[in-house]
CSV table of C-alpha atoms and ligand atoms in Angstrom, one decimal:
chain,number,residue,atom,x,y,z
A,1090,MET,CA,-41.9,78.3,-45.7
A,1091,ASP,CA,-45.6,78.2,-44.4
A,1092,LEU,CA,-46.1,80.0,-41.1
A,1093,THR,CA,-49.7,79.2,-40.6
A,1094,THR,CA,-50.4,77.0,-37.7
A,1095,THR,CA,-52.7,74.0,-38.1
A,1096,PRO,CA,-55.9,73.5,-36.0
A,1097,GLU,CA,-54.2,70.8,-34.0
A,1098,GLN,CA,-51.3,73.1,-33.1
A,1099,GLU,CA,-53.9,75.8,-32.0
A,1100,HIS,CA,-55.6,73.1,-29.9
A,1101,LEU,CA,-52.3,72.4,-28.3
A,1102,ARG,CA,-51.8,76.1,-27.6
A,1103,SER,CA,-55.1,76.4,-25.9
A,1104,GLN,CA,-54.6,73.2,-23.8
A,1105,LEU,CA,-51.4,74.6,-22.6
A,1106,ARG,CA,-52.8,78.0,-21.8
A,1107,GLU,CA,-55.4,76.6,-19.9
A,1108,TRP,CA,-53.0,74.6,-17.9
A,1109,LEU,CA,-50.8,77.4,-17.2
A,1110,ARG,CA,-53.7,79.6,-16.1
A,1111,ALA,CA,-54.4,76.7,-13.4
A,1112,HIS,CA,-51.0,75.9,-12.6
A,1113,LEU,CA,-48.6,79.0,-12.8
A,1114,PRO,CA,-47.4,79.8,-9.3
A,1115,TRP,CA,-48.4,83.5,-9.9
A,1116,GLU,CA,-51.4,85.1,-11.5
A,1117,TYR,CA,-51.3,84.2,-15.3
A,1118,GLY,CA,-50.7,87.4,-17.4
A,1119,VAL,CA,-50.1,89.7,-14.3
A,1120,GLY,CA,-47.5,88.3,-11.9
A,1121,LEU,CA,-43.9,87.5,-12.5
A,1122,PRO,CA,-41.8,84.6,-11.3
A,1123,PRO,CA,-40.2,85.2,-7.9
A,1124,ARG,CA,-36.7,86.6,-7.8
A,1125,PHE,CA,-34.1,84.9,-5.6
A,1126,ASP,CA,-30.7,86.5,-4.3
A,1127,ASP,CA,-29.4,82.8,-3.7
A,1128,LEU,CA,-28.9,80.7,-6.8
A,1129,ALA,CA,-29.5,77.6,-4.8
A,1130,ASP,CA,-33.2,78.9,-3.8
A,1131,GLU,CA,-33.7,79.5,-7.6
A,1132,VAL,CA,-32.6,76.1,-8.5
A,1133,ALA,CA,-34.8,74.6,-5.9
A,1134,PHE,CA,-37.8,76.6,-7.1
A,1135,GLY,CA,-37.0,75.7,-10.7
A,1136,ARG,CA,-36.8,72.0,-10.0
A,1137,ARG,CA,-40.4,72.1,-8.3
A,1138,TRP,CA,-41.9,74.1,-11.3
A,1139,GLN,CA,-40.1,71.8,-14.1
A,1140,THR,CA,-41.4,68.7,-12.1
A,1141,GLU,CA,-44.9,69.9,-12.2
A,1142,LEU,CA,-44.6,71.0,-16.0
A,1143,ALA,CA,-43.2,67.6,-17.0
A,1144,ALA,CA,-45.8,65.6,-15.2
A,1145,ALA,CA,-48.3,67.5,-17.4
A,1146,GLY,CA,-46.2,66.6,-20.6
A,1147,TRP,CA,-45.1,70.1,-21.2
A,1148,VAL,CA,-41.3,69.5,-21.1
A,1149,GLY,CA,-39.5,67.7,-24.1
A,1150,VAL,CA,-42.6,67.4,-26.3
A,1151,THR,CA,-40.6,66.3,-29.2
A,1152,TRP,CA,-39.1,63.4,-27.4
A,1153,PRO,CA,-40.7,59.8,-27.9
A,1154,PRO,CA,-43.5,59.1,-25.4
A,1155,ALA,CA,-41.5,55.9,-24.2
A,1156,TYR,CA,-39.1,58.5,-22.6
A,1157,GLY,CA,-41.8,60.9,-21.2
A,1158,GLY,CA,-42.2,63.0,-24.4
A,1159,ARG,CA,-45.2,63.5,-26.7
A,1160,GLY,CA,-43.5,62.6,-29.9
A,1161,LEU,CA,-44.6,65.8,-31.5
A,1162,GLY,CA,-42.6,67.9,-34.2
A,1163,PRO,CA,-40.5,70.9,-34.0
A,1164,ALA,CA,-43.5,73.2,-34.8
A,1165,GLU,CA,-45.5,72.0,-31.9
A,1166,ASN,CA,-42.4,72.6,-29.7
A,1167,PHE,CA,-42.4,76.1,-31.0
A,1168,VAL,CA,-46.0,76.6,-30.0
A,1169,VAL,CA,-45.3,75.3,-26.5
A,1170,GLN,CA,-42.2,77.6,-26.1
A,1171,GLU,CA,-44.2,80.8,-27.2
A,1172,GLU,CA,-47.0,80.0,-24.8
A,1173,LEU,CA,-44.6,79.6,-22.0
A,1174,ALA,CA,-43.1,82.8,-23.0
A,1175,ARG,CA,-46.3,84.5,-23.0
A,1176,ALA,CA,-47.0,83.3,-19.5
A,1177,ARG,CA,-43.6,84.6,-18.3
A,1178,ALA,CA,-42.7,80.9,-17.2
A,1179,PRO,CA,-39.0,80.8,-16.0
A,1180,GLU,CA,-36.4,79.2,-17.9
A,1181,LEU,CA,-36.3,75.3,-17.4
A,1182,VAL,CA,-33.6,74.6,-14.5
A,1183,GLY,CA,-32.8,71.6,-16.2
A,1184,ARG,CA,-32.2,73.1,-19.6
A,1185,ILE,CA,-28.6,71.6,-20.1
A,1186,GLY,CA,-30.2,68.0,-19.9
A,1187,VAL,CA,-33.5,69.0,-21.8
A,1188,ASN,CA,-31.7,71.0,-24.7
A,1189,LEU,CA,-28.3,69.5,-24.9
A,1190,ALA,CA,-27.6,66.1,-23.0
A,1191,GLY,CA,-31.1,64.7,-23.8
A,1192,PRO,CA,-31.0,65.2,-27.6
A,1193,THR,CA,-27.5,63.9,-27.9
A,1194,LEU,CA,-28.6,60.8,-26.0
A,1195,LEU,CA,-31.6,60.5,-28.1
A,1196,ALA,CA,-29.4,60.6,-31.2
A,1197,ASN,CA,-26.5,58.5,-30.2
A,1198,GLY,CA,-27.3,56.7,-26.9
A,1199,THR,CA,-28.2,53.0,-26.5
A,1200,ASP,CA,-31.7,52.0,-25.5
A,1201,ALA,CA,-30.5,51.3,-22.0
A,1202,GLN,CA,-28.8,54.6,-21.8
A,1203,LYS,CA,-31.9,56.4,-23.0
A,1204,SER,CA,-34.4,54.5,-20.6
A,1205,ARG,CA,-31.8,55.1,-17.7
A,1206,TRP,CA,-31.4,58.9,-18.2
A,1207,LEU,CA,-33.9,60.5,-20.3
A,1208,PRO,CA,-37.2,60.5,-18.1
A,1209,ALA,CA,-35.4,61.9,-15.0
A,1210,ILE,CA,-34.0,64.8,-17.4
A,1211,LEU,CA,-37.6,65.9,-18.3
A,1212,SER,CA,-38.8,65.8,-14.5
A,1213,ALA,CA,-35.7,67.6,-13.2
A,1214,GLU,CA,-35.3,64.9,-10.8
A,1215,GLU,CA,-31.7,64.6,-12.1
A,1216,LEU,CA,-29.7,67.9,-13.4
A,1217,TRP,CA,-27.0,67.8,-15.9
A,1218,CYS,CA,-24.1,69.8,-16.9
A,1219,GLN,CA,-21.6,69.9,-19.8
A,1220,LEU,CA,-18.0,69.2,-19.3
A,1221,PHE,CA,-16.5,70.2,-22.6
A,1222,SER,CA,-14.3,73.4,-22.1
A,1223,GLU,CA,-10.9,73.4,-20.4
A,1224,PRO,CA,-8.3,76.0,-19.7
A,1225,ASP,CA,-6.6,75.4,-23.1
A,1226,ALA,CA,-9.6,74.0,-25.1
A,1227,GLY,CA,-12.6,76.5,-25.7
A,1228,SER,CA,-12.8,77.5,-29.3
A,1229,ASP,CA,-10.5,74.8,-30.2
A,1230,LEU,CA,-12.6,72.2,-28.4
A,1231,ALA,CA,-10.7,69.1,-30.1
A,1232,ALA,CA,-7.5,70.2,-28.0
A,1233,VAL,CA,-9.1,68.8,-24.7
A,1234,ARG,CA,-6.4,67.2,-22.6
A,1235,THR,CA,-8.6,65.5,-19.9
A,1236,THR,CA,-7.4,61.8,-20.4
A,1237,ALA,CA,-9.5,58.6,-20.2
A,1238,ARG,CA,-7.3,55.6,-19.5
A,1239,ARG,CA,-8.7,52.0,-20.0
A,1240,ARG,CA,-9.4,50.2,-16.7
A,1241,ALA,CA,-11.3,46.8,-16.0
A,1242,GLY,CA,-15.0,47.5,-17.0
A,1243,GLY,CA,-14.4,51.2,-18.0
A,1244,TRP,CA,-12.3,54.4,-18.0
A,1245,GLU,CA,-10.4,56.5,-15.6
A,1246,LEU,CA,-10.7,60.1,-16.1
A,1247,GLU,CA,-8.2,62.8,-15.2
A,1248,GLY,CA,-8.1,66.5,-16.0
A,1249,THR,CA,-9.6,69.8,-15.3
A,1250,LYS,CA,-12.7,71.4,-16.9
A,1251,VAL,CA,-13.8,74.9,-16.7
A,1252,TRP,CA,-16.8,77.2,-17.1
A,1253,THR,CA,-19.1,74.5,-16.4
A,1254,SER,CA,-22.5,75.9,-15.6
A,1255,TYR,CA,-24.6,74.4,-12.9
A,1256,ALA,CA,-21.9,71.9,-12.0
A,1257,GLN,CA,-22.7,72.4,-8.3
A,1258,PHE,CA,-26.2,71.3,-8.8
A,1259,ALA,CA,-25.6,68.5,-11.4
A,1260,ASP,CA,-26.0,64.9,-10.9
A,1261,TRP,CA,-24.6,63.8,-14.3
A,1262,ALA,CA,-22.4,65.4,-16.9
A,1263,VAL,CA,-21.7,64.9,-20.7
A,1264,CYS,CA,-18.0,64.9,-20.9
A,1265,LEU,CA,-15.4,65.1,-23.9
A,1266,ALA,CA,-12.0,63.3,-23.0
A,1267,ARG,CA,-9.1,62.1,-24.9
A,1268,SER,CA,-9.3,58.2,-24.9
A,1269,ASP,CA,-6.3,57.7,-27.2
A,1270,LEU,CA,-3.2,59.7,-27.0
A,1271,ASP,CA,-1.6,58.4,-30.3
A,1272,ALA,CA,-4.6,59.1,-32.6
A,1273,PRO,CA,-5.0,62.3,-34.4
A,1274,LYS,CA,-6.4,65.3,-32.5
A,1275,HIS,CA,-10.2,64.7,-33.6
A,1276,LYS,CA,-10.0,60.9,-33.7
A,1277,GLY,CA,-8.6,60.2,-30.0
A,1278,LEU,CA,-11.7,61.7,-28.2
A,1279,SER,CA,-14.6,59.7,-26.5
A,1280,TYR,CA,-17.9,61.0,-25.0
A,1281,PHE,CA,-18.6,60.0,-21.6
A,1282,VAL,CA,-21.5,60.4,-19.1
A,1283,VAL,CA,-19.9,61.2,-15.8
A,1284,ASP,CA,-21.6,60.8,-12.3
A,1285,MET,CA,-21.0,64.2,-10.6
A,1286,HIS,CA,-21.4,62.3,-7.3
A,1287,ALA,CA,-18.6,59.9,-8.1
A,1288,PRO,CA,-15.3,59.8,-5.9
A,1289,GLY,CA,-12.8,62.1,-7.5
A,1290,VAL,CA,-15.2,64.8,-8.8
A,1291,GLU,CA,-14.4,68.2,-7.3
A,1292,VAL,CA,-16.7,71.3,-8.2
A,1293,ARG,CA,-15.1,74.7,-7.4
A,1294,PRO,CA,-17.5,77.7,-8.1
A,1295,LEU,CA,-16.4,80.6,-10.1
A,1296,VAL,CA,-17.8,84.1,-9.5
A,1297,GLN,CA,-19.2,85.8,-12.6
A,1298,LEU,CA,-19.5,89.5,-13.5
A,1299,THR,CA,-23.2,89.3,-11.9
A,1300,GLY,CA,-21.8,88.5,-8.7
A,1301,GLU,CA,-23.3,84.9,-8.8
A,1302,ALA,CA,-21.3,81.6,-9.2
A,1303,GLU,CA,-23.3,80.0,-11.9
A,1304,PHE,CA,-20.2,78.2,-13.5
A,1305,ASN,CA,-17.5,76.4,-12.0
A,1306,GLU,CA,-14.2,74.7,-12.3
A,1307,VAL,CA,-14.4,70.9,-12.2
A,1308,VAL,CA,-11.4,68.9,-11.4
A,1309,LEU,CA,-11.7,65.1,-12.3
A,1310,HIS,CA,-9.1,63.0,-10.3
A,1311,GLU,CA,-9.1,59.2,-11.0
A,1312,VAL,CA,-12.6,59.4,-11.7
A,1313,PHE,CA,-14.0,55.8,-12.7
A,1314,VAL,CA,-16.5,55.9,-15.6
A,1315,PRO,CA,-18.1,52.4,-16.5
A,1316,ASP,CA,-18.1,51.2,-20.1
A,1317,ASP,CA,-22.0,51.4,-20.4
A,1318,GLN,CA,-21.5,55.3,-19.8
A,1319,VAL,CA,-19.8,55.8,-23.0
A,1320,VAL,CA,-22.0,57.5,-25.6
A,1321,GLY,CA,-21.2,56.2,-29.3
A,1322,SER,CA,-18.1,54.2,-29.6
A,1323,PRO,CA,-14.6,55.1,-28.0
A,1324,GLY,CA,-12.9,57.3,-30.4
A,1325,ASP,CA,-16.2,58.6,-31.8
A,1326,GLY,CA,-16.4,61.5,-29.3
A,1327,TRP,CA,-15.8,64.4,-31.7
A,1328,ARG,CA,-18.9,63.3,-33.9
A,1329,VAL,CA,-21.1,62.9,-30.9
A,1330,ALA,CA,-20.1,66.2,-29.3
A,1331,GLY,CA,-20.8,67.9,-32.8
A,1332,SER,CA,-24.5,66.8,-32.1
A,1333,THR,CA,-24.4,68.5,-28.8
A,1334,LEU,CA,-23.0,71.6,-30.3
A,1335,SER,CA,-25.5,71.7,-33.2
A,1336,HIS,CA,-28.3,71.6,-30.5
A,1337,GLU,CA,-26.6,74.7,-28.8
A,1338,ARG,CA,-26.4,76.8,-31.9
A,1339,GLY,CA,-29.4,75.6,-34.1
A,1340,VAL,CA,-32.9,76.5,-33.6
A,1341,ASN,CA,-33.1,78.4,-30.4
A,1342,PRO,CA,-36.7,78.6,-29.1
A,1343,ARG,CA,-35.1,79.2,-25.6
A,1344,GLN,CA,-33.4,82.6,-26.4
A,1345,LEU,CA,-36.4,83.5,-28.6
A,1346,VAL,CA,-38.6,83.0,-25.5
A,1347,ILE,CA,-36.3,85.0,-23.3
A,1348,HIS,CA,-35.9,87.8,-25.8
A,1349,LEU,CA,-39.7,88.1,-26.5
A,1350,GLN,CA,-40.2,88.6,-22.8
A,1351,HIS,CA,-37.1,90.9,-22.5
A,1352,LEU,CA,-38.7,93.0,-25.3
A,1353,GLU,CA,-42.2,93.1,-23.8
A,1354,GLU,CA,-41.0,94.2,-20.4
A,1355,LEU,CA,-38.8,96.8,-22.1
A,1356,LEU,CA,-41.6,98.3,-24.2
A,1357,ALA,CA,-43.6,98.3,-21.0
A,1358,GLN,CA,-40.7,100.1,-19.1
A,1359,ALA,CA,-40.2,102.5,-21.9
A,1360,ALA,CA,-43.9,103.5,-21.7
A,1361,ALA,CA,-43.9,103.9,-18.0
A,1362,ALA,CA,-40.8,106.1,-18.2
A,1363,GLY,CA,-42.0,108.2,-21.0
A,1364,ALA,CA,-39.2,107.1,-23.3
A,1365,PHE,CA,-41.3,107.1,-26.4
A,1366,ASP,CA,-41.4,110.8,-26.0
A,1367,ASP,CA,-37.5,110.9,-26.8
A,1368,THR,CA,-37.1,110.7,-30.4
A,1369,ARG,CA,-33.8,108.9,-30.2
A,1370,LEU,CA,-35.0,106.2,-27.8
A,1371,ARG,CA,-38.2,105.9,-29.7
A,1372,ARG,CA,-36.3,105.0,-32.8
A,1373,ARG,CA,-33.9,102.5,-31.1
A,1374,LEU,CA,-37.2,100.9,-29.3
A,1375,ALA,CA,-38.7,100.5,-32.9
A,1376,GLN,CA,-35.3,98.8,-33.9
A,1377,ALA,CA,-35.5,96.6,-31.0
A,1378,TYR,CA,-38.7,95.3,-31.9
A,1379,VAL,CA,-37.8,94.8,-35.5
A,1380,GLU,CA,-34.7,92.9,-34.4
A,1381,VAL,CA,-36.5,90.6,-32.0
A,1382,ARG,CA,-39.0,89.9,-34.8
A,1383,LEU,CA,-36.3,89.2,-37.3
A,1384,PHE,CA,-34.8,86.7,-34.8
A,1385,GLN,CA,-38.2,85.0,-34.6
A,1386,LEU,CA,-38.2,84.7,-38.3
A,1387,LEU,CA,-34.8,83.3,-38.5
A,1388,ASN,CA,-35.8,80.8,-35.9
A,1389,TRP,CA,-38.8,79.9,-38.1
A,1390,ARG,CA,-36.6,79.5,-41.2
A,1391,SER,CA,-34.5,76.8,-39.3
A,1392,LEU,CA,-37.8,75.5,-37.9
A,1393,SER,CA,-39.1,74.9,-41.3
A,1394,LYS,CA,-35.9,73.1,-42.3
A,1395,LEU,CA,-36.3,70.9,-39.2
A,1396,GLN,CA,-40.0,70.2,-40.2
A,1397,ARG,CA,-38.8,69.0,-43.5
A,1398,GLY,CA,-36.3,66.5,-41.8
A,1399,LEU,CA,-33.3,68.6,-42.5
A,1400,GLU,CA,-30.6,69.6,-40.0
A,1401,PRO,CA,-30.2,73.3,-39.5
A,1402,GLY,CA,-26.6,72.9,-40.3
A,1403,PRO,CA,-23.9,75.6,-40.3
A,1404,GLU,CA,-26.6,78.4,-40.7
A,1405,GLY,CA,-27.2,77.6,-37.1
A,1406,SER,CA,-24.2,79.9,-36.5
A,1407,VAL,CA,-26.0,82.8,-38.2
A,1408,LEU,CA,-28.6,82.5,-35.8
A,1409,LYS,CA,-26.2,82.3,-32.8
A,1410,LEU,CA,-24.4,85.4,-34.0
A,1411,TYR,CA,-27.5,87.3,-34.7
A,1412,TRP,CA,-29.2,86.7,-31.3
A,1413,SER,CA,-26.0,87.5,-29.3
A,1414,GLU,CA,-25.5,90.9,-30.9
A,1415,MET,CA,-29.2,91.7,-30.9
A,1416,SER,CA,-29.2,90.8,-27.2
A,1417,LYS,CA,-26.4,93.2,-26.3
A,1418,ARG,CA,-28.1,96.2,-28.3
A,1419,LEU,CA,-31.4,95.3,-26.6
A,1420,HIS,CA,-29.8,95.4,-23.0
A,1421,ALA,CA,-27.9,98.5,-23.8
A,1422,LEU,CA,-31.1,100.2,-24.7
A,1423,ALA,CA,-32.8,99.0,-21.6
A,1424,LEU,CA,-30.1,100.7,-19.6
A,1425,ASP,CA,-30.6,103.8,-21.6
A,1426,VAL,CA,-34.3,103.7,-20.9
A,1427,LEU,CA,-33.4,103.5,-17.2
A,1428,GLY,CA,-31.5,106.6,-17.5
A,1429,PRO,CA,-30.1,107.6,-14.3
A,1430,ALA,CA,-31.3,104.5,-12.6
A,1431,ALA,CA,-29.0,102.4,-14.9
A,1432,PRO,CA,-26.0,102.3,-12.4
A,1433,LEU,CA,-28.1,101.2,-9.6
A,1434,TRP,CA,-28.1,97.6,-8.1
A,1435,ARG,CA,-30.8,95.4,-6.7
A,1436,ASP,CA,-31.9,96.8,-3.4
A,1437,ALA,CA,-31.5,100.4,-4.3
A,1438,SER,CA,-34.6,102.6,-4.2
A,1439,GLY,CA,-36.0,104.1,-7.4
A,1440,ASN,CA,-34.7,101.3,-9.5
A,1441,PRO,CA,-37.4,100.2,-11.9
A,1442,GLY,CA,-37.1,96.4,-12.4
A,1443,GLU,CA,-35.2,96.1,-9.0
A,1444,GLY,CA,-31.9,95.4,-10.7
A,1445,SER,CA,-33.1,92.8,-13.3
A,1446,TRP,CA,-32.2,94.9,-16.3
A,1447,GLN,CA,-28.7,95.6,-14.8
A,1448,ARG,CA,-28.0,91.8,-14.0
A,1449,SER,CA,-29.3,90.8,-17.3
A,1450,TRP,CA,-27.1,93.5,-19.0
A,1451,LEU,CA,-24.0,91.9,-17.3
A,1452,TYR,CA,-25.2,88.4,-18.0
A,1453,TYR,CA,-25.6,88.8,-21.7
A,1454,GLN,CA,-22.1,90.3,-22.2
A,1455,ALA,CA,-21.3,86.5,-22.2
A,1456,ALA,CA,-23.6,85.8,-25.1
A,1457,SER,CA,-20.9,86.4,-27.7
A,1458,ILE,CA,-18.8,83.8,-25.8
A,1459,PHE,CA,-20.8,80.8,-24.8
A,1460,ALA,CA,-21.7,78.1,-27.1
A,1461,GLY,CA,-18.9,79.3,-29.3
A,1462,THR,CA,-17.5,82.8,-29.6
A,1463,ASN,CA,-18.7,85.2,-32.4
A,1464,GLU,CA,-15.4,85.0,-34.0
A,1465,ILE,CA,-15.8,81.2,-34.3
A,1466,GLN,CA,-19.3,81.7,-35.7
A,1467,ARG,CA,-18.0,84.2,-38.3
A,1468,ASN,CA,-15.4,81.5,-39.3
A,1469,VAL,CA,-18.2,78.9,-39.6
A,1470,VAL,CA,-20.4,81.3,-41.7
A,1471,GLY,CA,-17.5,82.3,-43.8
A,1472,GLU,CA,-16.2,78.9,-44.5
A,1473,ARG,CA,-19.2,76.7,-44.4
A,1474,VAL,CA,-22.1,78.8,-45.6
A,1475,LEU,CA,-20.5,81.3,-47.9
A,1476,GLY,CA,-17.7,79.0,-49.1
A,1477,LEU,CA,-14.8,81.6,-48.3
A,1478,PRO,CA,-11.3,80.3,-48.2
A,1479,ARG,CA,-10.4,78.3,-45.1
A,1480,GLU,CA,-8.8,80.2,-42.1
A,1481,PRO,CA,-5.0,79.3,-42.1
A,1482,LEU,CA,-4.2,77.0,-39.2
A,1483,ALA,CA,-1.9,78.4,-36.5
A,1484,THR,CA,1.0,76.7,-37.8
A,1485,GLU,CA,0.4,77.9,-41.3
A,1486,ALA,CA,-0.1,81.4,-40.1
A,1487,ARG,CA,3.2,81.4,-38.3
A,1488,SER,CA,5.2,80.2,-41.3
B,2004,LIG,C1,-21.6,82.0,-19.2
B,2004,LIG,C2,-20.7,81.0,-19.8
B,2004,LIG,C3,-21.3,79.6,-19.6
B,2004,LIG,C4,-20.4,78.7,-20.2
B,2004,LIG,N1,-20.8,77.4,-19.8
B,2004,LIG,C5,-20.1,76.3,-20.2
B,2004,LIG,C6,-20.5,74.8,-19.9
B,2004,LIG,O1,-21.5,74.7,-19.3
B,2004,LIG,N2,-19.8,73.8,-20.2
B,2004,LIG,C7,-18.6,74.2,-21.2
B,2004,LIG,O2,-18.1,73.2,-21.4
B,2004,LIG,N3,-18.3,75.4,-21.5
B,2004,LIG,C8,-18.9,76.5,-21.0
B,2004,LIG,N4,-18.5,77.6,-21.3
B,2004,LIG,C9,-17.3,78.0,-22.1
B,2004,LIG,C10,-17.6,78.5,-23.5
B,2004,LIG,O3,-17.9,77.4,-24.4
B,2004,LIG,C11,-16.0,78.9,-23.9
B,2004,LIG,O4,-15.9,80.1,-23.0
B,2004,LIG,C12,-16.0,79.3,-25.3
B,2004,LIG,O5,-16.1,78.2,-26.1
B,2004,LIG,C13,-14.6,80.1,-25.6
B,2004,LIG,O6,-13.6,79.5,-25.2
B,2004,LIG,P1,-12.5,80.2,-24.3
B,2004,LIG,O7,-13.3,80.8,-23.2
B,2004,LIG,O8,-11.4,79.2,-24.1
B,2004,LIG,O9,-11.9,81.3,-25.3
B,2004,LIG,P2,-10.7,81.0,-26.4
B,2004,LIG,O10,-11.0,79.8,-27.2
B,2004,LIG,O11,-9.4,81.1,-25.4
B,2004,LIG,O12,-10.7,82.4,-27.1
B,2004,LIG,C14,-10.2,83.7,-26.7
B,2004,LIG,C15,-10.4,84.6,-27.8
B,2004,LIG,O13,-9.8,84.3,-29.0
B,2004,LIG,C16,-10.7,84.2,-30.1
B,2004,LIG,N5,-10.4,83.0,-31.0
B,2004,LIG,C17,-10.0,81.8,-30.7
B,2004,LIG,N6,-9.9,81.2,-31.8
B,2004,LIG,C18,-10.1,81.8,-32.8
B,2004,LIG,C19,-10.1,81.7,-34.3
B,2004,LIG,N7,-9.7,80.5,-34.7
B,2004,LIG,N8,-10.3,82.9,-35.1
B,2004,LIG,C20,-10.5,83.9,-34.5
B,2004,LIG,N9,-10.7,84.2,-33.3
B,2004,LIG,C21,-10.5,83.3,-32.3
B,2004,LIG,C22,-12.2,84.0,-29.6
B,2004,LIG,O14,-13.1,84.4,-30.3
B,2004,LIG,C23,-11.8,84.8,-28.1
B,2004,LIG,O15,-12.3,86.1,-28.4
B,2004,LIG,C24,-19.4,78.8,-20.7
B,2004,LIG,C25,-18.9,80.1,-21.0
B,2004,LIG,C26,-19.6,81.2,-20.7
B,2004,LIG,C27,-19.1,82.6,-20.9
């Protein structure tokens, strides 16, 4: 693993830094992104920011130029992500499209599908969501019951999806549904692109621990999906969904960026609060620094595999497991640094960070659930990385 950057990568870094100095909507290195009480305002702001970033070619740098990318490698993408983190740029509002739907379409879509959807993903002109989970199909995703029945020229979808992040803002969704009721569980699934504005799509917001309704229940009632919106062949949905999941768990520049930002803010907050004078907090702050650095190194290890043309594979689960637990420790420490201010909420006076740490602590309780729970990641690591005996199926366990 060679971690030195090339002169070309350093040139890219300085180009982006220069662009950010000129275009960040706040003073580079000093200000922070604005905070919004209303999610819709935050999404509108995020859309404007991503459109500007994409117009300058800083979104999806690994994508082919034909679809709005720069055709660069994963190492260059990392350089870009690091610089965005340094500038405290906000997360991409179109991240489900950029990080999940887009790469799945690039790997499995037809040329027509790529030309239709990819450019608008980068520019945030169209936002995407992921219609995978159902009330009885989360960890056991292949158990999805949403049906897709053959109709002239396409399919008709019927079912209920749940925990769909950003569905209320999405124009399109990637969706896993059962197209063959007689085929074995993993073989009867197909992968669809659903128009979120189509008749029969109903989005019902669900309020989370943070008080926001970022995710939703989505009811699909007689929703027509034309044949040219099937990704891969009918019946090939489980394989295509695997491609989406590997992007969710593999290399994770996004969480690295977020946690580098969190760490920097935490250390600044700790210095301001005099937390380094407290031996116990000082040790934990040093530990947090080491852990974020280890997360960076784990990312780089996966990155060096990608650079050599290899897939991150089941080791992606090690990374997901590590960051989700690291994140919870870091947020718990942040609240301890806040001390008596920890139970305060947004508008309270004497609340350093104005509630952002409290919100973040609540949000990251979900880190060990989304993109596959930690129990599932442990199963993957045990069985597919360490080669331990396979977990008994529910039917075997009962007998
Ligand atoms: C913030 C957030 C955003 C999300 N966004 C989306 C989204 O946009 N689109 C989408 O499709 N989904 C989304 N999800 C859903 C997420 O993928 C599921 O919550 C997750 O896969 C777990 O499924 P479940 O909630 O049905 O839990 P279950 O699968 O019912 O699991 C319940 C518990 O049982 C444990 N368990 C289950 N099976 C096993 C096993 N074999 N061995 C050991 N333990 C087991 C689990 O670890 C868990 O603790 C989101 C979830 C969250 C929290």
